[in-house]
Coordinates of C-alpha atoms and ligand atoms in Angstrom, one line a residue:
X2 CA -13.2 -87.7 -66.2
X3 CA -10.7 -87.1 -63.7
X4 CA -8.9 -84.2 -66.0
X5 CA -12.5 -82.5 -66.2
X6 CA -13.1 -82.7 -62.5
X7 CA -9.6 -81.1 -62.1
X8 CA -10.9 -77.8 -63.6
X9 CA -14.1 -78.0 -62.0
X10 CA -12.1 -77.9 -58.7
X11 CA -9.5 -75.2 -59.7
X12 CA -12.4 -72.9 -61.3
X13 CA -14.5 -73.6 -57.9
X14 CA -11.3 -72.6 -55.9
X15 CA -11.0 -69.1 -58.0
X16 CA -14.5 -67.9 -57.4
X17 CA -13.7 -68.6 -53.9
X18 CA -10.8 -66.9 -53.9
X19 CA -12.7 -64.1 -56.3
X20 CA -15.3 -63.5 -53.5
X21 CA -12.5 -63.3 -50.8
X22 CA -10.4 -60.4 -52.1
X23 CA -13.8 -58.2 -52.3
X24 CA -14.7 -59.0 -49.2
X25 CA -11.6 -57.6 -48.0
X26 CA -11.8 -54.6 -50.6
X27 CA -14.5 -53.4 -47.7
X28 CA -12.8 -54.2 -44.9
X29 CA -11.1 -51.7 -42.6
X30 CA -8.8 -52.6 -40.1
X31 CA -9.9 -53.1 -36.8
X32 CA -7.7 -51.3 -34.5
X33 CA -5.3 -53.8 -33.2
X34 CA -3.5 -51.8 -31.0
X35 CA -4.7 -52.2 -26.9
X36 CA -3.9 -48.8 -25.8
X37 CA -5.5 -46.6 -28.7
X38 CA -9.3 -49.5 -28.3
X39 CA -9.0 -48.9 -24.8
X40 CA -8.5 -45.1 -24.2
X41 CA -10.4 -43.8 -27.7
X42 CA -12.8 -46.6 -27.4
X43 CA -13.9 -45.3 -24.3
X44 CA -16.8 -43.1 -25.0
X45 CA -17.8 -44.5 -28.8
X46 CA -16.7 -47.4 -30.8
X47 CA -12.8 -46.7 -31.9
X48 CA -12.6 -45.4 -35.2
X49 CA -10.2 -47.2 -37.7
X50 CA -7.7 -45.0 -38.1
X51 CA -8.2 -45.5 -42.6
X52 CA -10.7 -43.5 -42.0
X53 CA -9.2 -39.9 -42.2
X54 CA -6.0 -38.7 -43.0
X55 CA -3.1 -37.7 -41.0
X56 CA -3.7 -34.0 -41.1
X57 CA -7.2 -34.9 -39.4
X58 CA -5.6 -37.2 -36.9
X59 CA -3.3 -34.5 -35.9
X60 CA -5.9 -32.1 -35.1
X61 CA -7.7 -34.2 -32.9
X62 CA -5.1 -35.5 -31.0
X63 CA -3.6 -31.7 -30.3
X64 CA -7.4 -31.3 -29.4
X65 CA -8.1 -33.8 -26.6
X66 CA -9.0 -31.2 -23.9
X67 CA -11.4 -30.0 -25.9
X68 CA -12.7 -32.9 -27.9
X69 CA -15.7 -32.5 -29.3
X70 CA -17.2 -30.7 -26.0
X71 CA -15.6 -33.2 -24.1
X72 CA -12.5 -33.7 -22.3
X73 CA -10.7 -36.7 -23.3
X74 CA -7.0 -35.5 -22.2
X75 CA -4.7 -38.0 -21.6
X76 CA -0.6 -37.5 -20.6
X77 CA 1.7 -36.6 -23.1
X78 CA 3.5 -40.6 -23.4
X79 CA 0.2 -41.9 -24.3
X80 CA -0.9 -39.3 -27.1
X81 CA 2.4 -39.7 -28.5
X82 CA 1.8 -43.3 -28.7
X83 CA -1.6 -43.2 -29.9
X84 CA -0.8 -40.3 -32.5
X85 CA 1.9 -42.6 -34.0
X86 CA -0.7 -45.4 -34.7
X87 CA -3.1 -43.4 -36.3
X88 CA -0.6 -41.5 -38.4
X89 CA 0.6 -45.0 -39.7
X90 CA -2.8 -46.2 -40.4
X91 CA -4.4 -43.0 -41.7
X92 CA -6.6 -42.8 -45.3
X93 CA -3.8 -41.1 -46.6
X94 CA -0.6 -43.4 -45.1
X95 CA 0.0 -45.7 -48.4
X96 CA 0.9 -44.0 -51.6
X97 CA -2.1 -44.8 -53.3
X98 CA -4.5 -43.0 -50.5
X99 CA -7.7 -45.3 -49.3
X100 CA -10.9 -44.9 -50.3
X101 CA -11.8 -42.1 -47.5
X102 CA -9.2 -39.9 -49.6
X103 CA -12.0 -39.9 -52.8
X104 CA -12.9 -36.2 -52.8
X105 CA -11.2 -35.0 -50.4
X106 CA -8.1 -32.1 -51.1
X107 CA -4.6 -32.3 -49.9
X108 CA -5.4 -29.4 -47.6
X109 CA -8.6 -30.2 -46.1
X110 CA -8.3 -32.4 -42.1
X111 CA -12.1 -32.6 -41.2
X112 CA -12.8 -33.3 -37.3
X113 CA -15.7 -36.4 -38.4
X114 CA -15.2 -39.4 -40.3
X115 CA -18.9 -38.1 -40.9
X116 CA -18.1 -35.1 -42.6
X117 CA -15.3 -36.8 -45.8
X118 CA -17.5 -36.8 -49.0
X119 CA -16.3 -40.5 -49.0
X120 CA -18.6 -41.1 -45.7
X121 CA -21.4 -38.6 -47.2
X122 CA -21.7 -40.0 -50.5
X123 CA -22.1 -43.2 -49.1
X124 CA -24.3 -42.7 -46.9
X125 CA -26.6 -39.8 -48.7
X126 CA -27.0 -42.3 -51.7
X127 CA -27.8 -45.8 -49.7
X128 CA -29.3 -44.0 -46.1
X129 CA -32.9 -42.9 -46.2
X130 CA -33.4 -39.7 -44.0
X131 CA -35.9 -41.3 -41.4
X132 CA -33.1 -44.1 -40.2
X133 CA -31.3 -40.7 -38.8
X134 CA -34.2 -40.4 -36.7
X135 CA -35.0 -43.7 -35.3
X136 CA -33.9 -43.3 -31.8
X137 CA -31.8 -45.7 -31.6
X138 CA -29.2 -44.0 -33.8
X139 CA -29.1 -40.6 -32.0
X140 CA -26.0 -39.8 -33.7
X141 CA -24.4 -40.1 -37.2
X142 CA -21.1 -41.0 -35.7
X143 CA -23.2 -44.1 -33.8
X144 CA -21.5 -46.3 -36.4
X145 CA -22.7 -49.5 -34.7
X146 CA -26.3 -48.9 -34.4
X147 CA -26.7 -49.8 -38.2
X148 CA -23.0 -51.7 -38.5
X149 CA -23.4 -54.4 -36.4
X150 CA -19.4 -55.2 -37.1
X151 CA -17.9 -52.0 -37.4
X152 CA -15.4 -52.9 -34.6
X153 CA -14.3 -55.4 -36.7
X154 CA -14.1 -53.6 -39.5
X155 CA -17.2 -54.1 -41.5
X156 CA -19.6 -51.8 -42.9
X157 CA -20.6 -53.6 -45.5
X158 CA -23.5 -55.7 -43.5
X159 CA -26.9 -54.2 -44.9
Ligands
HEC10 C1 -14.5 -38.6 -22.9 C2 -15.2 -39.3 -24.0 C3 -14.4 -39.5 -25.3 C4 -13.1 -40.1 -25.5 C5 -12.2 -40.7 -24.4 C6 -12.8 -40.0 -26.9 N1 -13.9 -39.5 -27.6 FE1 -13.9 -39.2 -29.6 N2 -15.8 -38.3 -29.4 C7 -16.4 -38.1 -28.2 C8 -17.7 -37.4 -28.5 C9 -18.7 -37.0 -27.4 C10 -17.8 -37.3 -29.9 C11 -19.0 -36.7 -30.7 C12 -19.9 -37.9 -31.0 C13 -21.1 -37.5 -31.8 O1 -21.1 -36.5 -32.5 O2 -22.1 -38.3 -31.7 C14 -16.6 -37.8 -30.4 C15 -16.3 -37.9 -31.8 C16 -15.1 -38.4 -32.3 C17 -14.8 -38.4 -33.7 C18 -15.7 -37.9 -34.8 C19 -16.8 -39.0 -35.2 C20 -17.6 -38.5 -36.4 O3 -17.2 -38.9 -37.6 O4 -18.5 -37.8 -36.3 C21 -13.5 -38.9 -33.9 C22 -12.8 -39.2 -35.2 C23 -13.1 -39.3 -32.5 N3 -14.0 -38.9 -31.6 C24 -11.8 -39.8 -32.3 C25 -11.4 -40.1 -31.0 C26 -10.1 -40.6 -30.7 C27 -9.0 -40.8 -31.7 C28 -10.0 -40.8 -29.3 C29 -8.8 -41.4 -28.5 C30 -7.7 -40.5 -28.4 C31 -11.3 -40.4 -28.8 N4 -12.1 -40.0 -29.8 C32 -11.6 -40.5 -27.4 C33 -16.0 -38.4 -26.9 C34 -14.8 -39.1 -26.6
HEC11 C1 -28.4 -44.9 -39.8 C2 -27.5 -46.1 -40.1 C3 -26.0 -45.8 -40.4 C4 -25.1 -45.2 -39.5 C5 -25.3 -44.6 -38.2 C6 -23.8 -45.3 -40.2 N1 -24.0 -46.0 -41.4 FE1 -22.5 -46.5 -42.7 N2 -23.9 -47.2 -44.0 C7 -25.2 -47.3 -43.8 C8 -25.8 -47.9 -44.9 C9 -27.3 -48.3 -45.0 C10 -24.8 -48.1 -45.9 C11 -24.9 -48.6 -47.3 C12 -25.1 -50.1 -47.4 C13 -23.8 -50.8 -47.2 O1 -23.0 -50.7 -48.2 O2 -23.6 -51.5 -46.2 C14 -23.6 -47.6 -45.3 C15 -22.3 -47.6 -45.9 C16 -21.1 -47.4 -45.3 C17 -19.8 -47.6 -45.8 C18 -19.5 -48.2 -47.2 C19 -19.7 -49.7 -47.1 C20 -18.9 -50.4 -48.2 O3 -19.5 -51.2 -48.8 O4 -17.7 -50.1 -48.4 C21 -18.9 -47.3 -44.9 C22 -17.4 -47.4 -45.0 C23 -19.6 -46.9 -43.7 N3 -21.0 -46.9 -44.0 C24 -19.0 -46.4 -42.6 C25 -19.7 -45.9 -41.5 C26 -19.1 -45.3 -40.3 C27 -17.6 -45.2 -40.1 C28 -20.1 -44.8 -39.5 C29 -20.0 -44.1 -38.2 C30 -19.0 -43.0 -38.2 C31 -21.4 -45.2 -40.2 N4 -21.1 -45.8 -41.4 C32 -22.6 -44.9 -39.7 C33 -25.8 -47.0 -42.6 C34 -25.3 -46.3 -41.5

C-alpha cells in the first residue's frame, strides 16, 4: 500500500513537472531590464527582445529618429545600453536560434515582429480576419489587445 502510493505520488509529480516545461516552451522573457521597459515601453508594450534577431535590432536602434514615423531618439549612452540588451536577448542570440528564427534567412532584419513568417504563420492560421478590424485592435503590433499577458511574456492565453 504504501510502495503503490509512492508511485502514484512520483508519477503525479512528473505530469506536473511535464505541464511546466511547456508552459515555458511559450514563454518569452519579459524584459527585465528598467531602462529598455521604460524608454521603448513608452509608446507600445516593450517587445521581448526573442522576438527578432540581432540584425533587426540593429536597424532599429540606428533608426530611432526616424522610428516608424516617429521620433524616439534618445542620447548615445542610453542606445548603447539598450542595443546591448537586445543584442543579448535576440531570436538569434543562442546557438540553436528561437522559434522567431523558423523561416526566416540569415540575411533578412525585418523592422516588425509582425512581419517574421514565425509571427505570420501564427497568426494567419489561428487569427480570423474580422478580429484585425474590431476597433479595439487598431494595429497588428497592439500585441496586448488580444494577449492580455504579453508584458509578461505570454501569448499563449486564447
Ligand atoms: C515615441 C514613441 C515610440 C517609442 C519611444 C518607441 N517606439 Fe517602437 N514604435 C512606435 C510606433 C508608432 C510604432 C508603429 C506601431 C504600429 O504599427 O502600430 C512602433 C513599432 C515598433 C516595432 C515594430 C512592431 C511590429 O512588429 O509591428 C518595434 C520592434 C519597436 N517599435 C521597437 C521599439 C524599441 C526597441 C524602442 C526603444 C528603443 C521603441 N520601439 C520605442 C513608437 C515608439
Ligand atoms: C487580433 C488579436 C491578436 C493580436 C493583435 C496579436 N495576436 Fe498573437 N495570437 C493571436 C491568436 C488568436 C493566436 C493563436 C492562439 C494562441 O496560441 O494563443 C496568437 C498566437 C501568437 C503566438 C504563438 C503563441 C504560442 O502558443 O506560442 C505568439 C508568440 C504571438 N501570438 C505573439 C504576438 C505578438 C508579439 C503580437 C504583437 C506584435 C501579437 N501576437 C498580436 C491573436 C493576436
Amino acid at each position: 500500500m504504501f510502495v503503490n502510493r509512492g508511485i502514484y505520488f512520483t508519477a503525479a509529480a512528473m505530469v506536473l513537472l511535464a505541464g511546466t516545461a511547456v508552459k515555458a516552451d511559450e514563454r518569452y522573457k519579459p524584459v527585465m531590464d528598467q531602462v529598455v521597459a521604460k524608454e521603448c515601453g513608452a509608446c507600445h508594450m516593450a517587445f521581448q527582445p526573442q522576438m527578432l534577431p540581432k540584425k533587426s535590432w540593429q536597424k532599429i536602434m540606428d533608426g530611432l529618429p526616424n522610428h516608424f514615423g516617429e521620433d524616439a531618439s534618445l542620447d548615445a549612452k542610453t542606445v548603447r545600453h539598450i542595443t546591448a540588451y537586445h543584442l543579448k536577448n535576440a531570436a538569434d542570440s543562442s546557438w540553436l536560434g528561437g522559434k522567431f528564427m523558423r523561416g526566416l534567412s540569415k540575411t533578412s532584419a525585418p523592422l516588425r515582429i509582425t512581419e517574421t513568417p514565425y509571427w505570420v504563420r501564427e497568426h494567419n492560421e489561428e487569427v480570423p480576419g474580422r478580429a484585425w478590424k474590431d476597433p479595439k485592435v487598431k494595429s497588428k503590433a497592439n500585441c496586448i489587445a488580444c494577449h492580455k499577458r504579453a508584458n509578461s511574456g505570454d501569448y499563449d492565453d486564447d
